[in-house]
Amino acid sequence: MKDRPYQVVITDCDHGSIEEEKEVISQIGAELILAQVRNEEELIRTCKEADGLINQYALLNRKVLENLPQCKVIARYGVGVDSVDLKAATDLGIMVANVPDYCIEEVASHAVALILTLARKTALFDRQVKSGQWDFRMGIPIGRLRGKMLGLIGSGKIGLGVAKMIAPFGVKVMAYDPFLKENPEGIQLKDFETVLKESDFISIHCPLNDSTRHLIGEREFSKMGKKPLLINTSRGPIIDEEALIKALKGGQISGAGLDVLEKEPPDVSNPLLKMENVILSPHVGFYSVESISELKRRTAQNVADVLMGRWPASVVNQEVRGKTRMPLSGSFSSSKE
Ligand code: NAD
């Protein structure tokens, strides 16, 4: 029998308000505390009574977790859970949950925005008109969108979103995704070389890992037969940036739209910052007012679910099954990026 209301602590967060978290946590009659602490001792002191944690950046290492005897669940804002020692959490029976899909529409629409901006050269025209030039010939040639081929590298949740959003423009879509067995809706799966060779636009939507780091390098640029526009809203290091700069200078590709870079923020000396046919955004693909509100609500819901004895929507440390501190009912679903 529990002799006090559950306590949920937000270790730290950089969101302006915690209204969504408050609303969800109050529905289960639990107390919510915003700690804003990052160091080990403070974390242990502030969270020692906590039944659940909501976490953004504060490092929840083994020592911290071993000193949180009541903690049954840690919910991380967003997809990545680098801030949590997963092995320690599992050993201690603490569930770790995340929200892997709060910004699919945002990233997909950002990728489409980058494609359209580059293809119609709107950013270039904007700069020219504001600098006193009024001459459409500054941006020619511009091709028609209909009939062009978009090649996706990775066709999971976001890739599929891009394919659906761009379809009404008459753009055809193919994808390279070695882990998919069947063609996703409306997309032809092709081998890597075909996507490189036959795409007018290439958009990257695979995760960053050991096998995708520098997936697009000098060799791949040399295979890009149609001088495509290259879009990256996934992770910077998937493209070898030195090779990208060479390919842009050498005309192997027509332009690039990048929401992510190898080094964020970039050095002021990064040549990409000066190129007319490159458009950049500061790793903002995930963001909208609605996506952040959804993220906050669903993160808090993961904690509320566990404290109410239910499996949360997305469990990161699957191995915790069978040894959770809190007995749980309902269906189990795992998460991976
Ligand atoms: P997802 O897991 O649904 O899809 C990823 C796809 O990539 C999968 O179908 C997988 O089979 C495929 N893949 C894996 N390795 C591959 C390889 N070597 N070559 C080609 N395909 C490969 O993930 P998602 O939700 O679509 O997210 C995709 C990526 O978007 C994330 O990994 C993340 O890096 C990035 N992202 C960026 C932002 C942002 O703010 N810019 C926000 C969220 C996610």
GROMACS .gro file of C-alpha atoms and ligand atoms in nm:
model
  381
    1MET     CA    1   0.000   0.000   0.000
    2LYS     CA    2   0.141   0.340  -0.083
    3ASP     CA    3   0.116   0.586   0.206
    4ARG     CA    4   0.174   0.907   0.008
    5PRO     CA    5   0.088   1.039  -0.337
    6TYR     CA    6   0.335   0.942  -0.607
    7GLN     CA    7   0.608   1.197  -0.668
    8VAL     CA    8   0.728   1.279  -1.019
    9VAL     CA    9   1.039   1.494  -1.064
   10ILE     CA   10   1.140   1.673  -1.384
   11THR     CA   11   1.520   1.660  -1.346
   12ASP     CA   12   1.569   1.941  -1.597
   13CYS     CA   13   1.412   2.087  -1.907
   14ASP     CA   14   1.454   2.390  -2.128
   15HIS     CA   15   1.087   2.429  -2.225
   16GLY     CA   16   0.925   2.756  -2.133
   17SER     CA   17   0.648   2.599  -1.928
   18ILE     CA   18   0.545   2.264  -1.781
   19GLU     CA   19   0.169   2.308  -1.822
   20GLU     CA   20   0.120   1.988  -2.023
   21GLU     CA   21   0.323   1.780  -1.776
   22LYS     CA   22   0.126   1.928  -1.483
   23GLU     CA   23  -0.206   1.847  -1.645
   24VAL     CA   24  -0.115   1.482  -1.715
   25ILE     CA   25   0.050   1.417  -1.379
   26SER     CA   26  -0.232   1.580  -1.182
   27GLN     CA   27  -0.478   1.340  -1.348
   28ILE     CA   28  -0.320   1.050  -1.156
   29GLY     CA   29  -0.315   1.248  -0.831
   30ALA     CA   30   0.066   1.264  -0.822
   31GLU     CA   31   0.285   1.552  -0.714
   32LEU     CA   32   0.506   1.714  -0.982
   33ILE     CA   33   0.834   1.888  -0.896
   34LEU     CA   34   1.047   2.084  -1.142
   35ALA     CA   35   1.403   2.044  -1.012
   36GLN     CA   36   1.629   2.192  -1.284
   37VAL     CA   37   1.935   2.012  -1.151
   38ARG     CA   38   2.221   1.860  -1.348
   39ASN     CA   39   2.497   1.742  -1.113
   40GLU     CA   40   2.518   1.403  -0.945
   41GLU     CA   41   2.479   1.506  -0.580
   42GLU     CA   42   2.192   1.744  -0.650
   43LEU     CA   43   2.016   1.484  -0.863
   44ILE     CA   44   2.039   1.224  -0.587
   45ARG     CA   45   1.923   1.470  -0.320
   46THR     CA   46   1.632   1.607  -0.522
   47CYS     CA   47   1.510   1.281  -0.671
   48LYS     CA   48   1.558   1.033  -0.386
   49GLU     CA   49   1.185   1.013  -0.311
   50ALA     CA   50   1.077   1.021  -0.676
   51ASP     CA   51   0.858   0.742  -0.812
   52GLY     CA   52   0.909   0.867  -1.165
   53LEU     CA   53   1.151   1.097  -1.346
   54ILE     CA   54   1.110   1.313  -1.652
   55ASN     CA   55   1.448   1.392  -1.801
   56GLN     CA   56   1.605   1.606  -2.071
   57TYR     CA   57   1.984   1.651  -2.040
   58ALA     CA   58   2.081   1.565  -1.677
   59LEU     CA   59   2.301   1.254  -1.676
   60LEU     CA   60   2.132   0.968  -1.497
   61ASN     CA   61   2.432   0.741  -1.449
   62ARG     CA   62   2.456   0.420  -1.244
   63LYS     CA   63   2.552   0.603  -0.924
   64VAL     CA   64   2.251   0.834  -0.948
   65LEU     CA   65   2.012   0.551  -1.031
   66GLU     CA   66   2.141   0.331  -0.749
   67ASN     CA   67   2.045   0.609  -0.509
   68LEU     CA   68   1.684   0.640  -0.627
   69PRO     CA   69   1.517   0.348  -0.448
   70GLN     CA   70   1.158   0.450  -0.532
   71CYS     CA   71   1.211   0.523  -0.901
   72LYS     CA   72   1.003   0.301  -1.128
   73VAL     CA   73   1.022   0.486  -1.457
   74ILE     CA   74   1.232   0.743  -1.640
   75ALA     CA   75   1.068   0.916  -1.934
   76ARG     CA   76   1.301   1.102  -2.167
   77TYR     CA   77   1.174   1.395  -2.372
   78GLY     CA   78   1.222   1.293  -2.737
   79VAL     CA   79   1.382   1.001  -2.913
   80GLY     CA   80   1.740   0.967  -2.786
   81VAL     CA   81   1.810   0.832  -2.437
   82ASP     CA   82   2.185   0.902  -2.423
   83SER     CA   83   2.141   1.075  -2.086
   84VAL     CA   84   2.033   0.752  -1.915
   85ASP     CA   85   2.253   0.452  -1.826
   86LEU     CA   86   2.018   0.195  -1.978
   87LYS     CA   87   2.202  -0.109  -1.844
   88ALA     CA   88   2.192   0.028  -1.488
   89ALA     CA   89   1.822   0.115  -1.523
   90THR     CA   90   1.746  -0.238  -1.644
   91ASP     CA   91   1.952  -0.398  -1.364
   92LEU     CA   92   1.755  -0.193  -1.112
   93GLY     CA   93   1.415  -0.268  -1.266
   94ILE     CA   94   1.357   0.091  -1.378
   95MET     CA   95   1.175   0.129  -1.704
   96VAL     CA   96   1.303   0.384  -1.956
   97ALA     CA   97   1.049   0.526  -2.200
   98ASN     CA   98   1.076   0.771  -2.489
   99VAL     CA   99   0.861   0.939  -2.755
  100PRO     CA  100   1.001   0.831  -3.092
  101ASP     CA  101   0.744   0.988  -3.324
  102TYR     CA  102   0.630   1.330  -3.199
  103CYS     CA  103   0.773   1.527  -3.493
  104ILE     CA  104   0.733   1.308  -3.801
  105GLU     CA  105   0.514   1.564  -3.981
  106GLU     CA  106   0.747   1.849  -3.888
  107VAL     CA  107   1.067   1.687  -4.019
  108ALA     CA  108   0.891   1.558  -4.330
  109SER     CA  109   0.746   1.901  -4.411
  110HIS     CA  110   1.085   2.061  -4.342
  111ALA     CA  111   1.249   1.828  -4.594
  112VAL     CA  112   0.979   1.910  -4.850
  113ALA     CA  113   1.023   2.283  -4.777
  114LEU     CA  114   1.397   2.250  -4.846
  115ILE     CA  115   1.330   2.064  -5.173
  116LEU     CA  116   1.077   2.326  -5.290
  117THR     CA  117   1.294   2.621  -5.183
  118LEU     CA  118   1.592   2.485  -5.376
  119ALA     CA  119   1.392   2.369  -5.676
  120ARG     CA  120   1.206   2.700  -5.717
  121LYS     CA  121   1.510   2.902  -5.597
  122THR     CA  122   1.290   3.113  -5.370
  123ALA     CA  123   1.567   3.184  -5.116
  124LEU     CA  124   1.798   3.302  -5.395
  125PHE     CA  125   1.531   3.529  -5.547
  126ASP     CA  126   1.446   3.668  -5.205
  127ARG     CA  127   1.810   3.768  -5.148
  128GLN     CA  128   1.836   3.922  -5.495
  129VAL     CA  129   1.514   4.123  -5.481
  130LYS     CA  130   1.605   4.261  -5.137
  131SER     CA  131   1.946   4.363  -5.270
  132GLY     CA  132   1.777   4.570  -5.541
  133GLN     CA  133   1.774   4.328  -5.835
  134TRP     CA  134   1.449   4.247  -6.016
  135ASP     CA  135   1.530   3.996  -6.285
  136PHE     CA  136   1.402   3.639  -6.298
  137ARG     CA  137   1.691   3.544  -6.527
  138MET     CA  138   1.921   3.552  -6.223
  139GLY     CA  139   1.773   3.214  -6.127
  140ILE     CA  140   1.742   3.032  -6.458
  141PRO     CA  141   1.720   2.749  -6.540
  142ILE     CA  142   1.441   2.618  -6.319
  143GLY     CA  143   1.294   2.275  -6.397
  144ARG     CA  144   0.929   2.173  -6.361
  145LEU     CA  145   0.858   1.960  -6.051
  146ARG     CA  146   0.613   1.721  -6.220
  147GLY     CA  147   0.787   1.408  -6.342
  148LYS     CA  148   1.103   1.459  -6.138
  149MET     CA  149   1.236   1.167  -5.929
  150LEU     CA  150   1.292   1.193  -5.554
  151GLY     CA  151   1.524   0.929  -5.410
  152LEU     CA  152   1.494   0.861  -5.038
  153ILE     CA  153   1.782   0.716  -4.840
  154GLY     CA  154   1.584   0.548  -4.565
  155SER     CA  155   1.211   0.508  -4.592
  156GLY     CA  156   1.081   0.480  -4.236
  157LYS     CA  157   0.832   0.713  -4.069
  158ILE     CA  158   0.978   1.043  -4.193
  159GLY     CA  159   1.076   0.917  -4.540
  160LEU     CA  160   0.725   0.789  -4.594
  161GLY     CA  161   0.587   1.124  -4.476
  162VAL     CA  162   0.800   1.307  -4.733
  163ALA     CA  163   0.683   1.071  -5.009
  164LYS     CA  164   0.317   1.140  -4.923
  165MET     CA  165   0.362   1.516  -4.898
  166ILE     CA  166   0.546   1.553  -5.227
  167ALA     CA  167   0.317   1.326  -5.429
  168PRO     CA  168   0.061   1.601  -5.515
  169PHE     CA  169   0.340   1.794  -5.693
  170GLY     CA  170   0.370   1.507  -5.940
  171VAL     CA  171   0.715   1.409  -5.811
  172LYS     CA  172   0.786   1.033  -5.837
  173VAL     CA  173   0.951   0.861  -5.542
  174MET     CA  174   1.192   0.571  -5.504
  175ALA     CA  175   1.390   0.464  -5.199
  176TYR     CA  176   1.696   0.277  -5.085
  177ASP     CA  177   1.629   0.106  -4.753
  178PRO     CA  178   1.813  -0.223  -4.696
  179PHE     CA  179   1.593  -0.316  -4.400
  180LEU     CA  180   1.257  -0.302  -4.577
  181LYS     CA  181   1.131  -0.617  -4.746
  182GLU     CA  182   0.823  -0.474  -4.916
  183ASN     CA  183   0.775  -0.152  -5.110
  184PRO     CA  184   0.624   0.105  -4.874
  185GLU     CA  185   0.302   0.267  -4.999
  186GLY     CA  186   0.365   0.450  -5.328
  187ILE     CA  187   0.743   0.400  -5.321
  188GLN     CA  188   0.958   0.167  -5.532
  189LEU     CA  189   1.249   0.016  -5.339
  190LYS     CA  190   1.572   0.027  -5.542
  191ASP     CA  191   1.937  -0.046  -5.481
  192PHE     CA  192   2.166   0.230  -5.355
  193GLU     CA  193   2.341   0.286  -5.691
  194THR     CA  194   2.010   0.328  -5.877
  195VAL     CA  195   1.887   0.588  -5.629
  196LEU     CA  196   2.214   0.780  -5.661
  197LYS     CA  197   2.213   0.757  -6.040
  198GLU     CA  198   1.849   0.830  -6.123
  199SER     CA  199   1.732   1.086  -5.866
  200ASP     CA  200   1.674   1.455  -5.933
  201PHE     CA  201   1.639   1.512  -5.559
  202ILE     CA  202   1.793   1.294  -5.287
  203SER     CA  203   1.662   1.321  -4.932
  204ILE     CA  204   1.828   1.144  -4.638
  205HIS     CA  205   1.610   0.979  -4.372
  206CYS     CA  206   1.816   0.693  -4.227
  207PRO     CA  207   1.951   0.698  -3.870
  208LEU     CA  208   2.313   0.781  -3.794
  209ASN     CA  209   2.510   0.473  -3.689
  210ASP     CA  210   2.843   0.306  -3.767
  211SER     CA  211   2.723   0.189  -4.106
  212THR     CA  212   2.565   0.520  -4.215
  213ARG     CA  213   2.843   0.758  -4.101
  214HIS     CA  214   2.975   0.916  -4.427
  215LEU     CA  215   2.732   0.699  -4.626
  216ILE     CA  216   2.737   0.982  -4.880
  217GLY     CA  217   3.099   1.056  -4.972
  218GLU     CA  218   3.319   1.118  -5.274
  219ARG     CA  219   3.234   0.783  -5.437
  220GLU     CA  220   2.859   0.838  -5.397
  221PHE     CA  221   2.874   1.196  -5.534
  222SER     CA  222   3.054   1.061  -5.840
  223LYS     CA  223   2.757   0.826  -5.904
  224MET     CA  224   2.493   1.102  -5.894
  225GLY     CA  225   2.410   1.109  -6.263
  226LYS     CA  226   2.146   1.383  -6.267
  227LYS     CA  227   2.326   1.653  -6.065
  228PRO     CA  228   2.058   1.625  -5.796
  229LEU     CA  229   1.961   1.854  -5.512
  230LEU     CA  230   2.067   1.687  -5.187
  231ILE     CA  231   1.858   1.727  -4.872
  232ASN     CA  232   1.961   1.622  -4.524
  233THR     CA  233   1.724   1.652  -4.228
  234SER     CA  234   1.855   1.339  -4.056
  235ARG     CA  235   2.202   1.371  -3.902
  236GLY     CA  236   2.502   1.572  -4.031
  237PRO     CA  237   2.770   1.300  -4.025
  238ILE     CA  238   2.575   1.082  -4.271
  239ILE     CA  239   2.727   1.312  -4.536
  240ASP     CA  240   3.104   1.355  -4.563
  241GLU     CA  241   3.100   1.735  -4.556
  242GLU     CA  242   3.438   1.779  -4.723
  243ALA     CA  243   3.320   1.562  -5.012
  244LEU     CA  244   2.992   1.758  -5.021
  245ILE     CA  245   3.175   2.090  -5.055
  246LYS     CA  246   3.385   1.944  -5.338
  247ALA     CA  247   3.073   1.808  -5.511
  248LEU     CA  248   2.902   2.148  -5.488
  249LYS     CA  249   3.209   2.329  -5.620
  250GLY     CA  250   3.260   2.072  -5.895
  251GLY     CA  251   2.895   2.077  -6.004
  252GLN     CA  252   2.831   1.708  -5.929
  253ILE     CA  253   2.519   1.820  -5.744
  254SER     CA  254   2.310   2.132  -5.812
  255GLY     CA  255   2.251   2.235  -5.454
  256ALA     CA  256   2.200   2.123  -5.096
  257GLY     CA  257   1.939   2.187  -4.828
  258LEU     CA  258   2.075   2.101  -4.485
  259ASP     CA  259   1.901   2.109  -4.147
  260VAL     CA  260   2.192   1.919  -3.991
  261LEU     CA  261   2.569   1.952  -4.021
  262GLU     CA  262   2.872   1.749  -3.914
  263LYS     CA  263   2.950   2.019  -3.657
  264GLU     CA  264   2.659   2.207  -3.500
  265PRO     CA  265   2.674   2.501  -3.482
  266PRO     CA  266   2.913   2.526  -3.778
  267ASP     CA  267   3.241   2.721  -3.771
  268VAL     CA  268   3.202   3.063  -3.933
  269SER     CA  269   3.469   2.954  -4.181
  270ASN     CA  270   3.257   2.661  -4.309
  271PRO     CA  271   3.237   2.719  -4.689
  272LEU     CA  272   2.876   2.596  -4.695
  273LEU     CA  273   2.775   2.921  -4.524
  274LYS     CA  274   2.882   3.122  -4.829
  275MET     CA  275   2.743   2.909  -5.111
  276GLU     CA  276   2.453   3.050  -5.315
  277ASN     CA  277   2.306   2.707  -5.393
  278VAL     CA  278   2.307   2.588  -5.032
  279ILE     CA  279   2.031   2.657  -4.783
  280LEU     CA  280   2.073   2.589  -4.416
  281SER     CA  281   1.859   2.571  -4.105
  282PRO     CA  282   1.972   2.523  -3.745
  283HIS     CA  283   1.855   2.165  -3.673
  284VAL     CA  284   1.497   2.282  -3.639
  285GLY     CA  285   1.317   2.004  -3.829
  286PHE     CA  286   1.162   1.862  -3.512
  287TYR     CA  287   1.008   2.187  -3.399
  288SER     CA  288   0.657   2.322  -3.409
  289VAL     CA  289   0.444   2.460  -3.126
  290GLU     CA  290   0.226   2.152  -3.161
  291SER     CA  291   0.508   1.895  -3.175
  292ILE     CA  292   0.664   2.028  -2.853
  293SER     CA  293   0.329   2.033  -2.677
  294GLU     CA  294   0.268   1.674  -2.792
  295LEU     CA  295   0.617   1.574  -2.677
  296LYS     CA  296   0.564   1.716  -2.329
  297ARG     CA  297   0.223   1.556  -2.291
  298ARG     CA  298   0.333   1.213  -2.414
  299THR     CA  299   0.651   1.213  -2.203
  300ALA     CA  300   0.446   1.281  -1.889
  301GLN     CA  301   0.193   1.020  -2.002
  302ASN     CA  302   0.469   0.756  -2.013
  303VAL     CA  303   0.535   0.820  -1.642
  304ALA     CA  304   0.164   0.833  -1.557
  305ASP     CA  305   0.104   0.502  -1.735
  306VAL     CA  306   0.372   0.318  -1.540
  307LEU     CA  307   0.259   0.463  -1.206
  308MET     CA  308  -0.093   0.347  -1.291
  309GLY     CA  309   0.042  -0.003  -1.357
  310ARG     CA  310   0.030   0.005  -1.737
  311TRP     CA  311   0.306  -0.038  -1.997
  312PRO     CA  312   0.386   0.300  -2.151
  313ALA     CA  313   0.351   0.357  -2.526
  314SER     CA  314   0.722   0.312  -2.597
  315VAL     CA  315   0.978   0.124  -2.385
  316VAL     CA  316   1.348   0.165  -2.464
  317ASN     CA  317   1.505  -0.098  -2.234
  318GLN     CA  318   1.302  -0.400  -2.341
  319GLU     CA  319   1.515  -0.629  -2.122
  320VAL     CA  320   1.344  -0.482  -1.815
  321ARG     CA  321   1.040  -0.695  -1.890
  322GLY     CA  322   0.986  -0.942  -1.608
  323LYS     CA  323   1.183  -0.743  -1.350
  324THR     CA  324   1.014  -0.402  -1.330
  325ARG     CA  325   0.983  -0.244  -0.987
  326MET     CA  326   0.619  -0.176  -1.071
  327PRO     CA  327   0.398  -0.472  -1.174
  328LEU     CA  328   0.252  -0.381  -1.515
  329SER     CA  329  -0.042  -0.489  -1.726
  330GLY     CA  330  -0.147  -0.419  -2.085
  331SER     CA  331   0.048  -0.462  -2.405
  332PHE     CA  332   0.420  -0.409  -2.436
  333SER     CA  333   0.568  -0.208  -2.722
  334SER     CA  334   0.936  -0.144  -2.772
  335SER     CA  335   1.106   0.154  -2.925
  336LYS     CA  336   1.411   0.209  -3.133
  337GLU     CA  337   1.514   0.512  -3.331
  338NAD     P1  338   1.265   0.535  -3.875
  338NAD     O1  339   1.336   0.443  -3.784
  338NAD     O2  340   1.117   0.530  -3.882
  338NAD     O3  341   1.322   0.520  -4.024
  338NAD     C1  342   1.458   0.506  -4.054
  338NAD     C2  343   1.469   0.418  -4.176
  338NAD     O4  344   1.605   0.416  -4.217
  338NAD     C3  345   1.428   0.272  -4.149
  338NAD     O5  346   1.328   0.229  -4.242
  338NAD     C4  347   1.557   0.195  -4.167
  338NAD     O6  348   1.536   0.066  -4.222
  338NAD     C5  349   1.634   0.284  -4.262
  338NAD     N1  350   1.778   0.260  -4.264
  338NAD     C6  351   1.857   0.215  -4.164
  338NAD     N2  352   1.985   0.204  -4.207
  338NAD     C7  353   1.985   0.241  -4.337
  338NAD     C8  354   2.085   0.252  -4.436
  338NAD     N3  355   2.213   0.215  -4.411
  338NAD     N4  356   2.051   0.297  -4.558
  338NAD     C9  357   1.923   0.332  -4.586
  338NAD     N5  358   1.823   0.321  -4.498
  338NAD    C10  359   1.853   0.278  -4.374
  338NAD     O7  360   1.315   0.681  -3.833
  338NAD     P2  361   1.243   0.821  -3.864
  338NAD     O8  362   1.148   0.854  -3.754
  338NAD     O9  363   1.194   0.820  -4.005
  338NAD    O10  364   1.366   0.922  -3.846
  338NAD    C11  365   1.474   0.923  -3.938
  338NAD    C12  366   1.586   1.009  -3.885
  338NAD    O11  367   1.544   1.145  -3.879
  338NAD    C13  368   1.626   0.981  -3.740
  338NAD    O12  369   1.718   0.873  -3.733
  338NAD    C14  370   1.689   1.109  -3.695
  338NAD    O13  371   1.828   1.104  -3.720
  338NAD    C15  372   1.629   1.213  -3.789
  338NAD     N6  373   1.550   1.316  -3.716
  338NAD    C16  374   1.584   1.446  -3.735
  338NAD    C17  375   1.514   1.545  -3.670
  338NAD    C18  376   1.546   1.690  -3.693
  338NAD    O14  377   1.510   1.774  -3.610
  338NAD     N7  378   1.608   1.726  -3.803
  338NAD    C19  379   1.409   1.512  -3.583
  338NAD    C20  380   1.376   1.377  -3.567
  338NAD    C21  381   1.447   1.278  -3.635
   0.00000   0.00000   0.00000
